[in-house]
Short mmCIF file of C-alpha atoms and ligand atoms in Angstrom, two decimals:
data_model
loop_
_atom_site.label_atom_id
_atom_site.label_comp_id
_atom_site.label_asym_id
_atom_site.label_seq_id
_atom_site.Cartn_x
_atom_site.Cartn_y
_atom_site.Cartn_z
CA MET A 1 46.91 112.42 -13.53
CA HIS A 2 44.54 109.99 -15.18
CA LEU A 3 43.35 109.92 -18.81
CA PHE A 4 40.32 107.88 -19.83
CA ILE A 5 40.29 106.86 -23.46
CA GLY A 6 38.27 104.62 -25.77
CA ASN A 7 39.33 101.91 -28.21
CA LYS A 8 42.62 102.88 -29.80
CA ASN A 9 41.40 101.53 -33.13
CA TYR A 10 38.35 103.77 -33.26
CA SER A 11 38.51 106.66 -30.80
CA SER A 12 39.79 109.61 -32.79
CA TRP A 13 38.99 112.08 -30.02
CA SER A 14 40.92 110.03 -27.48
CA LEU A 15 43.94 109.96 -29.76
CA ARG A 16 44.19 113.75 -29.76
CA ALA A 17 44.61 114.11 -25.99
CA TRP A 18 46.71 110.95 -25.59
CA TYR A 19 49.00 112.03 -28.45
CA LEU A 20 49.60 115.51 -27.08
CA MET A 21 50.34 114.22 -23.59
CA SER A 22 52.56 111.39 -24.78
CA LYS A 23 54.47 113.50 -27.29
CA PHE A 24 55.27 116.08 -24.60
CA ASN A 25 56.30 113.31 -22.17
CA ILE A 26 53.60 114.18 -19.64
CA GLN A 27 53.29 111.46 -16.99
CA PHE A 28 49.79 110.02 -16.79
CA GLU A 29 47.93 106.81 -16.08
CA GLU A 30 45.63 105.59 -18.77
CA THR A 31 42.35 103.72 -18.47
CA GLN A 32 40.96 102.28 -21.64
CA LEU A 33 37.21 101.72 -21.83
CA VAL A 34 35.58 99.81 -24.67
CA LEU A 35 33.13 102.07 -26.52
CA ASP A 36 29.46 101.11 -26.65
CA THR A 37 29.53 98.97 -23.48
CA ALA A 38 27.73 99.42 -20.15
CA HIS A 39 31.12 99.34 -18.41
CA PHE A 40 32.21 102.42 -20.42
CA TYR A 41 29.36 104.55 -19.06
CA ASP A 42 29.46 103.06 -15.53
CA GLU A 43 33.16 103.88 -15.12
CA LEU A 44 32.89 107.42 -16.53
CA LYS A 45 29.83 108.16 -14.37
CA LYS A 46 31.99 107.71 -11.26
CA HIS A 47 34.04 110.79 -12.19
CA PHE A 48 32.30 112.83 -14.90
CA THR A 49 28.90 114.35 -15.59
CA VAL A 50 29.50 113.83 -19.33
CA GLN A 51 30.26 110.25 -20.33
CA LYS A 52 32.52 110.72 -23.32
CA VAL A 53 36.20 110.11 -23.91
CA PRO A 54 38.79 111.47 -23.71
CA ALA A 55 38.33 112.64 -20.13
CA LEU A 56 41.01 113.70 -17.68
CA ILE A 57 41.28 113.71 -13.91
CA ASP A 58 44.06 115.79 -12.36
CA ASP A 59 43.74 115.72 -8.56
CA ASP A 60 40.23 117.07 -7.96
CA LEU A 61 39.86 118.60 -11.41
CA ALA A 62 37.83 116.84 -14.11
CA VAL A 63 38.30 117.96 -17.72
CA TRP A 64 36.33 116.43 -20.59
CA ASP A 65 36.61 117.21 -24.30
CA SER A 66 39.78 116.63 -26.29
CA LEU A 67 40.56 120.27 -27.08
CA ALA A 68 39.89 121.40 -23.50
CA ILE A 69 42.26 118.68 -22.25
CA CYS A 70 44.98 119.79 -24.69
CA GLU A 71 44.52 123.42 -23.58
CA TYR A 72 44.68 122.42 -19.92
CA ILE A 73 47.87 120.40 -20.42
CA SER A 74 49.45 123.31 -22.27
CA ASP A 75 48.51 125.78 -19.51
CA ALA A 76 49.21 123.60 -16.48
CA TYR A 77 52.23 121.56 -17.58
CA LEU A 78 53.86 123.21 -20.59
CA SER A 79 53.78 126.93 -19.78
CA GLY A 80 51.76 127.43 -22.96
CA ALA A 81 54.18 125.46 -25.19
CA GLY A 82 51.32 123.32 -26.48
CA TRP A 83 50.77 126.11 -29.03
CA PRO A 84 53.30 127.76 -31.38
CA LYS A 85 55.31 130.59 -29.74
CA ASN A 86 54.65 133.29 -32.32
CA ILE A 87 51.34 135.09 -31.61
CA ALA A 88 50.18 135.08 -35.24
CA HIS A 89 51.05 131.39 -35.63
CA ARG A 90 49.33 130.66 -32.35
CA ALA A 91 46.16 132.39 -33.59
CA LYS A 92 46.22 130.46 -36.86
CA ALA A 93 46.91 127.14 -35.10
CA ARG A 94 43.95 127.83 -32.80
CA ALA A 95 41.73 128.69 -35.78
CA LEU A 96 42.73 125.46 -37.55
CA SER A 97 42.13 123.45 -34.37
CA ALA A 98 38.70 125.05 -33.93
CA GLU A 99 37.95 124.34 -37.59
CA MET A 100 38.69 120.67 -36.96
CA HIS A 101 36.83 120.55 -33.66
CA SER A 102 33.63 122.04 -35.02
CA GLY A 103 33.75 121.11 -38.71
CA PHE A 104 34.51 118.44 -41.29
CA MET A 105 31.21 116.76 -40.39
CA ALA A 106 30.82 114.84 -43.66
CA LEU A 107 34.37 113.49 -43.55
CA ARG A 108 34.00 112.54 -39.89
CA SER A 109 30.68 110.75 -40.30
CA GLU A 110 31.49 108.97 -43.58
CA MET A 111 35.07 108.02 -42.72
CA PRO A 112 35.25 106.84 -39.09
CA MET A 113 38.72 106.23 -37.70
CA ASN A 114 39.39 102.50 -38.08
CA ILE A 115 43.13 102.05 -37.92
CA ARG A 116 43.32 98.32 -38.58
CA ALA A 117 41.11 98.47 -41.70
CA THR A 118 41.83 99.26 -45.34
CA ARG A 119 38.59 100.19 -47.05
CA VAL A 120 37.00 101.61 -50.17
CA LEU A 121 34.15 104.10 -49.92
CA THR A 122 31.93 106.14 -52.21
CA LEU A 123 32.19 109.63 -50.76
CA SER A 124 29.57 112.37 -50.87
CA ASP A 125 30.38 115.74 -52.44
CA ALA A 126 30.45 117.22 -48.93
CA ALA A 127 33.12 114.72 -47.82
CA LYS A 128 35.15 115.43 -50.98
CA LYS A 129 34.96 119.14 -50.16
CA ASP A 130 36.21 118.41 -46.62
CA ILE A 131 39.11 116.41 -48.04
CA ALA A 132 39.99 119.25 -50.43
CA ARG A 133 40.13 121.64 -47.46
CA ILE A 134 42.34 119.23 -45.48
CA ASP A 135 44.65 118.98 -48.48
CA GLU A 136 44.79 122.78 -48.67
CA ILE A 137 45.67 123.09 -44.95
CA PHE A 138 48.41 120.45 -45.08
CA SER A 139 49.84 121.78 -48.36
CA GLN A 140 49.91 125.43 -47.30
CA GLN A 141 51.76 124.59 -44.10
CA GLN A 142 54.17 122.24 -45.91
CA ILE A 143 55.18 125.08 -48.23
CA ILE A 144 56.21 127.04 -45.11
CA TYR A 145 57.54 124.07 -43.08
CA PRO A 146 58.61 121.31 -45.51
CA LYS A 147 58.62 117.81 -43.96
CA GLU A 148 57.74 119.30 -40.58
CA TRP A 149 54.76 119.70 -38.27
CA LEU A 150 52.06 122.18 -39.27
CA PHE A 151 53.85 125.06 -37.54
CA GLY A 152 57.38 123.62 -37.55
CA GLU A 153 57.44 122.26 -33.98
CA PHE A 154 54.80 119.74 -32.86
CA SER A 155 51.81 121.51 -31.31
CA ILE A 156 48.17 120.94 -30.36
CA VAL A 157 47.03 121.49 -33.93
CA ASP A 158 49.04 118.42 -35.05
CA ALA A 159 47.33 116.32 -32.36
CA MET A 160 43.97 117.61 -33.60
CA TYR A 161 44.69 116.57 -37.20
CA ALA A 162 46.46 113.24 -36.52
CA PRO A 163 43.21 111.18 -36.58
CA ILE A 164 42.43 112.68 -40.00
CA VAL A 165 45.75 111.42 -41.35
CA LEU A 166 44.79 107.93 -40.13
CA ARG A 167 41.29 108.14 -41.62
CA LEU A 168 42.68 109.19 -45.01
CA LYS A 169 45.03 106.19 -44.87
CA THR A 170 42.24 103.70 -44.03
CA TYR A 171 40.11 104.87 -46.96
CA GLN A 172 43.13 105.24 -49.29
CA VAL A 173 42.45 108.87 -50.14
CA ASN A 174 44.93 110.41 -52.58
CA LEU A 175 46.36 113.74 -51.51
CA SER A 176 48.52 116.23 -53.36
CA ASP A 177 52.28 115.70 -53.07
CA GLN A 178 52.65 118.54 -50.55
CA ALA A 179 49.81 117.27 -48.35
CA ASN A 180 51.14 113.75 -48.63
CA ARG A 181 54.49 114.92 -47.26
CA TYR A 182 52.77 116.10 -44.08
CA SER A 183 50.91 112.77 -43.75
CA GLU A 184 54.20 110.91 -44.15
CA HIS A 185 55.79 113.10 -41.48
CA VAL A 186 52.93 112.34 -39.07
CA MET A 187 53.09 108.61 -39.82
CA SER A 188 56.84 108.57 -39.14
CA CYS A 189 56.29 109.75 -35.55
CA SER A 190 57.25 106.97 -33.10
CA VAL A 191 54.72 108.16 -30.50
CA LEU A 192 51.86 107.86 -32.99
CA GLN A 193 53.23 104.49 -34.07
CA ASN A 194 52.96 103.32 -30.43
CA TRP A 195 49.25 104.15 -30.48
CA ILE A 196 48.85 102.34 -33.84
CA THR A 197 50.69 99.26 -32.55
CA GLN A 198 48.37 99.10 -29.55
CA ALA A 199 45.30 99.67 -31.79
CA LEU A 200 46.31 96.71 -33.92
CA THR A 201 46.16 94.37 -30.90
CA GLU A 202 42.46 95.20 -30.31
CA SER A 203 39.67 92.94 -31.53
CA ASP A 204 36.47 94.67 -30.34
CA ILE A 205 34.15 95.69 -33.15
CA VAL A 206 32.12 98.90 -33.00
CA GLU A 207 29.60 98.36 -35.79
CA CYS A 208 28.76 102.03 -36.37
CA ASP A 209 32.44 102.78 -37.01
CA GLU A 210 32.80 100.06 -39.65
CA ALA A 211 32.34 101.88 -42.96
CA GLY A 212 33.12 100.94 -46.54
CA THR A 213 34.06 97.60 -48.03
CA PRO A 214 37.39 95.81 -47.69
CA ALA A 215 39.89 97.06 -50.28
N1 LIG B 1 33.80 116.88 -28.28
C1 LIG B 1 34.25 115.71 -27.61
C2 LIG B 1 33.68 114.47 -28.28
C3 LIG B 1 34.06 113.21 -27.58
C4 LIG B 1 33.34 112.00 -28.16
O1 LIG B 1 32.29 112.10 -28.81
N2 LIG B 1 33.92 110.82 -27.87
C5 LIG B 1 33.31 109.57 -28.30
C6 LIG B 1 34.38 108.50 -28.55
S1 LIG B 1 35.49 108.90 -29.86
C7 LIG B 1 32.49 109.03 -27.15
O2 LIG B 1 32.88 109.13 -26.01
N3 LIG B 1 31.36 108.43 -27.46
C8 LIG B 1 30.50 107.81 -26.50
C9 LIG B 1 29.11 108.34 -26.55
O3 LIG B 1 28.87 109.34 -27.28
O4 LIG B 1 28.25 107.79 -25.89
C10 LIG B 1 35.79 115.71 -27.56
O5 LIG B 1 36.41 116.37 -28.40
O6 LIG B 1 36.37 115.09 -26.67
#
């Protein structure tokens, strides 16, 4: 199985799929392609009709899109264990994942993932509203699962929200104590730290993902 990803410093979507697969000890080869280069599109064109990362090849199956890859891994390799066991929790985790996948537009456009940077930003009201909602999600789940993953055990929804934790760190966003506890739990994960360590070795600059001014 082969996962194509972008720059570890910038590619928030790549992190989701890579994190899920790595955290569940799924064996895969990884090809990293530098975003915004001709090589990126040339390589992806060989296998995929859509040239975006993450993208997965498993034998003759091609799967693109981070959430679709996570779903596929859960179905094909984890007997569904990518999601919480309890049906109600599973439904809520899916709703939260869909909320992330299709929403938080202001936060995502104003605060690109940029792991190696520490920045200050003036945020729009829409981005502040997105942050308030993130805080609410993290806090509510921390009340139920203190110092744990969103639904106790690690699941796809944690992979979906991990890039947000990193964005909030880059732009030094203050969260409530409860929400902060979830962020600390995520940051203490050795698998995520492996990604961060590799991101810190990168030197390519993607201009459109460089936001804010140095703190
Ligand atoms: N909905 C997709 C979005 C993937 C996406 O936009 N990836 C970015 C990198 S983080 C990309 O490949 N950009 C290249 C381009 O749009 O040309 C997913 O969740 O995987």
